[in-house]
N, CA and C of each residue as an Amber inpcrd file, in Angstrom:
protein
   348
  45.5320000   9.8620000 -19.3290000  45.3030000  11.2910000 -19.4060000
  44.9500000  11.7930000 -18.0140000  45.5980000  12.8180000 -17.5750000
  45.3250000  13.3510000 -16.2480000  45.2580000  14.8660000 -16.3100000
  44.5540000  15.4050000 -15.3670000  44.4080000  16.8530000 -15.2840000
  45.0340000  17.3100000 -13.9750000  45.8160000  18.3010000 -14.0520000
  46.4230000  18.8430000 -12.8300000  46.0530000  20.3010000 -12.7100000
  46.0010000  20.7480000 -11.5020000  45.7330000  22.1680000 -11.2660000
  46.8970000  22.7410000 -10.4910000  47.1080000  23.9790000 -10.7000000
  48.1730000  24.6460000  -9.9530000  47.6560000  25.0130000  -8.5700000
  48.4730000  24.9000000  -7.5420000  48.0140000  25.1900000  -6.1870000
  47.5010000  26.6110000  -6.0060000  47.9390000  27.5450000  -6.7930000
  47.4780000  28.9180000  -6.6210000  46.2050000  29.2040000  -7.4040000
  45.7000000  28.2090000  -8.1680000  44.4980000  28.4050000  -8.9710000
  43.2680000  28.2690000  -8.0740000  42.3420000  29.1920000  -8.1550000
  41.1330000  29.1630000  -7.3250000  40.1960000  28.0620000  -7.8110000
  39.4820000  27.4030000  -6.8730000  38.5640000  26.3260000  -7.2160000
  37.3500000  26.8560000  -7.9620000  36.8480000  27.9770000  -7.5570000
  35.6970000  28.5800000  -8.2160000  36.0520000  29.9880000  -8.6630000
  35.5560000  30.3610000  -9.8300000  35.8340000  31.7360000 -10.2490000
  35.1240000  32.7150000  -9.3120000  35.8010000  33.7340000  -8.9550000
  35.2040000  34.7500000  -8.0910000  35.4630000  34.4900000  -6.6180000
  35.9900000  33.3220000  -6.2740000  36.3160000  33.0140000  -4.8840000
  37.8170000  33.0950000  -4.7010000  38.2020000  33.6260000  -3.6160000
  39.6210000  33.6870000  -3.3140000  40.0630000  32.3500000  -2.7320000
  41.3440000  32.0590000  -2.8150000  41.8740000  30.7800000  -2.3720000
  41.6230000  30.5330000  -0.8870000  41.6690000  31.5580000  -0.0730000
  41.5260000  31.3710000   1.3720000  40.0640000  31.2400000   1.8030000
  39.1130000  31.4800000   0.8860000  37.6870000  31.3650000   1.2080000
  37.1960000  29.9710000   0.8110000  37.3600000  29.0130000   1.7040000
  36.9030000  27.6500000   1.4380000  35.6240000  27.4060000   2.2190000
  34.7980000  26.4790000   1.7290000  33.5540000  26.1520000   2.4110000
  32.3540000  26.7020000   1.6530000  31.1890000  26.5890000   2.2970000
  29.9390000  27.0050000   1.6590000  29.4960000  28.3430000   2.2160000
  28.8200000  29.1010000   1.3690000  28.2270000  30.3500000   1.8450000
  26.8580000  30.0230000   2.4360000  26.2950000  30.9590000   3.1710000
  24.9920000  30.7510000   3.7940000  23.8990000  30.4730000   2.7650000
  23.8020000  31.2210000   1.6640000  22.7650000  30.8980000   0.6680000
  22.9300000  29.4920000   0.0760000  24.1850000  29.0750000  -0.1800000
  24.3990000  27.7200000  -0.7080000  23.9300000  26.6740000   0.3000000
  24.2250000  26.8870000   1.5540000  23.8210000  25.9640000   2.6020000
  22.2970000  25.9050000   2.7210000  21.6160000  27.0410000   2.6690000
  20.1580000  27.0680000   2.7840000  19.4860000  26.3750000   1.5950000
  19.9970000  26.6100000   0.4060000  19.4270000  25.9680000  -0.7800000
  19.6010000  24.4560000  -0.6930000  20.7830000  24.0040000  -0.2770000
  21.0050000  22.5550000  -0.1820000  20.1230000  21.9400000   0.9080000
  19.8890000  22.6310000   2.0000000  18.9950000  22.1280000   3.0440000
  17.5470000  22.0560000   2.5520000  17.1200000  23.0410000   1.7750000
  15.7620000  23.0130000   1.2180000  15.5900000  21.8340000   0.2660000
  16.5790000  21.5890000  -0.5700000  16.5120000  20.4480000  -1.4940000
  16.4620000  19.1430000  -0.7050000  17.2720000  19.0360000   0.3340000
  17.2730000  17.8430000   1.1700000  15.9210000  17.6310000   1.8410000
  15.2970000  18.6960000   2.3370000  13.9810000  18.5890000   2.9780000
  12.9220000  18.1070000   1.9900000  12.9480000  18.6120000   0.7720000
  11.9780000  18.1970000  -0.2440000  12.1650000  16.7150000  -0.5740000
  13.4020000  16.2790000  -0.7080000  13.6720000  14.8600000  -0.9890000
  13.2240000  13.9690000   0.1650000  13.4900000  14.3650000   1.3900000
  13.0900000  13.5650000   2.5490000  11.5720000  13.4790000   2.6750000
  10.8730000  14.5640000   2.3640000   9.4160000  14.5390000   2.4100000
   8.8640000  13.5510000   1.3810000   9.4320000  13.5140000   0.1920000
   9.0000000  12.5620000  -0.8320000   9.2290000  11.1260000  -0.3980000
  10.3650000  10.8550000   0.2080000  10.6610000   9.5020000   0.6930000
   9.6830000   9.1140000   1.7920000   9.3890000  10.0400000   2.6910000
   8.4540000   9.7750000   3.7930000   7.0610000   9.4660000   3.2560000
   6.5900000  10.2430000   2.2970000   5.2620000  10.0160000   1.7240000
   5.2260000   8.6920000   0.9620000   6.2940000   8.3390000   0.2750000
   6.3520000   7.0570000  -0.4210000   6.2730000   5.9080000   0.5840000
   6.9290000   6.0620000   1.7290000   6.8690000   5.0420000   2.7770000
   5.4600000   4.8620000   3.3140000   4.7410000   5.9620000   3.5160000
   3.3540000   5.8720000   3.9850000   2.4690000   5.1730000   2.9560000
   2.6550000   5.5030000   1.7020000   1.8730000   4.8640000   0.6390000
   2.1610000   3.3640000   0.5890000   3.4150000   2.9950000   0.7300000
   3.7990000   1.5900000   0.7320000   3.1490000   0.8530000   1.9060000
   3.1270000   1.4780000   3.0680000   2.5270000   0.8520000   4.2520000
   1.0190000   0.6590000   4.0570000   0.3170000   1.6680000   3.5570000
  -1.1290000   1.5530000   3.3160000  -1.4430000   0.4820000   2.2750000
  -0.6270000   0.4100000   1.2350000  -0.8300000  -0.5960000   0.1990000
  -0.6520000  -2.0020000   0.7730000   0.3500000  -2.1760000   1.6120000
   0.5620000  -3.4800000   2.2390000  -0.6170000  -3.8700000   3.1190000
  -1.1460000  -2.9200000   3.8890000  -2.3100000  -3.2030000   4.7410000
  -3.5080000  -3.6110000   3.8910000  -3.7280000  -2.9180000   2.7950000
  -4.8540000  -3.2260000   1.9090000  -4.7040000  -4.6170000   1.2850000
  -3.4920000  -4.9690000   0.8810000  -3.2460000  -6.2930000   0.3090000
  -3.5450000  -7.3760000   1.3370000  -3.1120000  -7.1800000   2.5730000
  -3.3730000  -8.1620000   3.6270000  -4.8700000  -8.2920000   3.9030000
  -5.5870000  -7.1700000   3.8900000  -7.0400000  -7.2130000   4.1060000
  -7.7290000  -7.9520000   2.9590000  -7.3160000  -7.7020000   1.7310000
  -7.9050000  -8.4060000   0.5790000  -7.6710000  -9.9080000   0.6800000
  -6.4630000 -10.3050000   1.0480000  -6.1570000 -11.7270000   1.1880000
  -6.9920000 -12.3570000   2.2950000  -7.1620000 -11.6560000   3.3950000
  -7.9620000 -12.1760000   4.5060000  -9.4210000 -12.3370000   4.0820000
  -9.9530000 -11.3620000   3.3350000 -11.3460000 -11.4370000   2.8760000
 -11.5480000 -12.6290000   1.9430000 -10.6090000 -12.8710000   1.0440000
 -10.7230000 -14.0080000   0.1250000 -10.6760000 -15.3200000   0.9000000
  -9.8010000 -15.4260000   1.8700000  -9.7040000 -16.6450000   2.6780000
 -11.0020000 -16.9160000   3.4400000 -11.5640000 -15.8760000   4.0360000
 -12.8260000 -16.0330000   4.7780000 -13.9450000 -16.4780000   3.8310000
 -14.0540000 -15.8490000   2.6620000 -15.1080000 -16.2040000   1.7020000
 -14.9370000 -17.6390000   1.2200000 -13.7130000 -18.0570000   0.9470000
 -13.4810000 -19.4280000   0.4990000 -13.9180000 -20.4330000   1.5540000
 -13.6630000 -20.1250000   2.8220000 -14.0820000 -21.0220000   3.9080000
 -15.6060000 -21.1280000   3.9630000 -16.3000000 -20.0180000   3.7570000
 -17.7640000 -20.0520000   3.7890000 -18.3360000 -20.7910000   2.5870000
 -17.7310000 -20.6260000   1.4200000 -18.2040000 -21.3500000   0.2360000
 -18.0030000 -22.8540000   0.3970000 -16.9760000 -23.2510000   1.1260000
 -16.6840000 -24.6690000   1.3300000 -17.4030000 -25.2180000   2.5710000
 -18.2770000 -24.4200000   3.1560000 -19.0050000 -24.7950000   4.3850000
 -18.0580000 -25.1420000   5.5300000 -17.0040000 -24.3780000   5.6520000
 -16.0580000 -24.5310000   6.7440000 -15.9500000 -23.2030000   7.5010000
 -17.0430000 -22.7540000   8.1200000 -16.9650000 -21.4620000   8.8110000
 -15.8580000 -21.4910000   9.8620000 -15.1360000 -20.4370000   9.9330000
 -14.0400000 -20.3350000  10.8810000 -14.3030000 -19.1930000  11.8530000
 -13.5300000 -19.1610000  12.9150000 -13.6450000 -18.0540000  13.8580000
 -13.0660000 -16.8090000  13.1920000 -13.8610000 -15.7530000  13.1820000
 -13.4470000 -14.5390000  12.4800000 -12.4890000 -13.7140000  13.3370000
 -11.5050000 -13.0920000  12.6950000 -10.6310000 -12.1750000  13.4260000
 -11.4380000 -10.9730000  13.9310000 -10.9060000 -10.2840000  14.9030000
 -11.5910000  -9.1240000  15.4910000 -11.8670000  -8.0710000  14.4210000
 -13.0940000  -7.5620000  14.4150000 -13.4730000  -6.5040000  13.4890000
 -14.0460000  -6.9890000  12.1670000 -13.9920000  -8.2860000  11.8840000
 -14.4820000  -8.8360000  10.6250000 -15.8850000  -9.3890000  10.8270000
 -16.7120000  -9.2980000   9.7910000 -18.0490000  -9.8850000   9.8390000
 -18.3880000 -10.4630000   8.4610000 -19.3360000 -11.4120000   8.4630000
 -19.7210000 -12.0890000   7.2180000 -21.2310000 -12.2190000   7.1820000
 -21.8170000 -11.9370000   6.0260000 -23.2340000 -12.2260000   5.8050000
 -23.3250000 -13.1520000   4.5980000 -24.2050000 -14.1440000   4.7110000
 -24.3560000 -15.1380000   3.6470000 -25.8150000 -15.1490000   3.2110000
 -26.0470000 -15.0460000   1.9160000 -27.3900000 -15.1490000   1.3330000
 -27.3930000 -16.2940000   0.3420000 -28.4230000 -17.1160000   0.4130000
 -28.5590000 -18.2060000  -0.5470000 -29.8860000 -18.0330000  -1.2790000
 -29.8400000 -18.1300000  -2.5820000 -31.0590000 -18.0440000  -3.3990000
 -31.0700000 -19.2400000  -4.3360000 -32.2330000 -19.8540000  -4.4410000
 -32.3630000 -20.9820000  -5.3610000 -32.5510000 -20.4560000  -6.7740000
 -31.8340000 -21.0430000  -7.6980000 -31.9160000 -20.6790000  -9.1080000
 -32.3080000 -21.9140000  -9.8910000 -33.1930000 -21.7490000 -10.8330000
 -33.6340000 -22.8220000 -11.7230000 -33.8770000 -24.1130000 -10.9510000
 -33.5290000 -25.2300000 -11.5130000 -33.8990000 -26.5000000 -10.8790000
 -32.8740000 -26.9970000  -9.8710000 -31.6180000 -27.0580000 -10.2360000
 -30.6180000 -27.6530000  -9.3550000 -29.5500000 -26.6600000  -8.8950000
 -29.7260000 -25.4140000  -9.2320000 -28.6800000 -24.4400000  -8.9190000
 -29.0470000 -23.5720000  -7.7210000 -28.0270000 -23.1080000  -7.0700000
 -28.1880000 -22.2180000  -5.9240000 -27.1400000 -21.1060000  -6.0490000
 -27.5480000 -19.8780000  -5.7930000 -26.6250000 -18.7480000  -5.8030000
 -26.3010000 -18.3920000  -4.3680000 -25.0300000 -18.2300000  -4.0930000
 -24.6050000 -17.7970000  -2.7710000 -23.9120000 -16.4520000  -2.8920000
 -24.2580000 -15.5720000  -1.9950000 -23.5980000 -14.2750000  -1.9060000
 -22.9890000 -14.2070000  -0.5100000 -21.6850000 -14.0880000  -0.4650000
 -20.9690000 -13.9360000   0.7980000 -20.3530000 -12.5450000   0.7900000
 -20.7620000 -11.7400000   1.7570000 -20.2140000 -10.3900000   1.8740000
 -19.3400000 -10.3520000   3.1230000 -18.0590000 -10.1230000   2.9050000
 -17.0970000 -10.0230000   3.9980000 -16.8600000  -8.5470000   4.2720000
 -16.9660000  -8.1540000   5.5500000 -16.8250000  -6.7430000   5.9140000
 -15.7330000  -6.5610000   6.9560000 -15.0060000  -5.4770000   6.8140000
 -14.0060000  -5.0850000   7.8020000 -14.0010000  -3.5680000   7.8450000
 -14.2370000  -3.0240000   9.0270000 -14.3700000  -1.5810000   9.2150000
 -15.4200000  -1.0650000   8.2330000 -15.0580000  -0.1830000   7.3090000
 -16.0400000   0.3590000   6.3630000 -15.9010000  -0.2690000   4.9730000
 -15.1000000  -1.3120000   4.8500000 -14.8760000  -1.9450000   3.5550000
 -15.7080000  -3.2130000   3.4480000 -16.1460000  -3.4990000   2.2240000
 -16.9210000  -4.7130000   1.9740000 -16.4120000  -5.3820000   0.7010000
 -16.3670000  -6.7130000   0.7670000 -15.9740000  -7.5170000  -0.3780000
 -17.1090000  -8.4880000  -0.6840000 -17.8450000  -8.3020000  -1.7940000
 -18.8880000  -9.2720000  -2.1490000 -18.3000000 -10.3890000  -3.0190000
 -18.6790000 -11.6250000  -2.6940000 -18.2520000 -12.7930000  -3.4550000
 -19.4970000 -13.5770000  -3.8560000 -19.6010000 -13.9480000  -5.1250000
 -20.7390000 -14.7030000  -5.6430000 -20.2910000 -16.0930000  -6.0580000
 -21.1910000 -17.0370000  -5.8650000 -20.9330000 -18.4020000  -6.3000000
 -22.2520000 -19.0180000  -6.7200000 -22.2560000 -19.6350000  -7.8870000
 -23.4430000 -20.3710000  -8.3390000 -23.0110000 -21.8190000  -8.5390000
 -23.7020000 -22.7250000  -7.8690000 -23.3720000 -24.1370000  -7.9650000
 -24.5740000 -24.9910000  -7.6530000 -24.3680000 -26.2860000  -7.5710000
 -25.4520000 -27.2130000  -7.2680000 -25.9150000 -27.0300000  -5.8290000
 -27.2240000 -27.2580000  -5.6370000 -27.7780000 -27.1820000  -4.2780000
 -27.1980000 -28.2770000  -3.4190000 -27.0960000 -27.9770000  -2.1580000
 -26.5760000 -28.9780000  -1.2100000 -27.6930000 -29.5790000  -0.4150000
């Protein structure tokens, strides 16, 4: 099944055959739609970048805390700090609180285990 058009038939109603192309209002509307779409893509890219940075910071904080819990202190990357608190609990238990900080963010990690 195929559709054919006659060469003298206008593409759009109300437009003459010799008037091909876009009018100024059509062009402006399409540019506005394009700008709105590009802004959404740009904002999505920024959100993706911030999320990736946050994931990397969370992973780094967990790695640092694990090293401190295992008594393997490591050299901290620039901007990172760690505070460790130990409290004795009951007879053979000890509570450790390791707070890993980077810029204005803090990750508290708790561990309760046998005293060393």
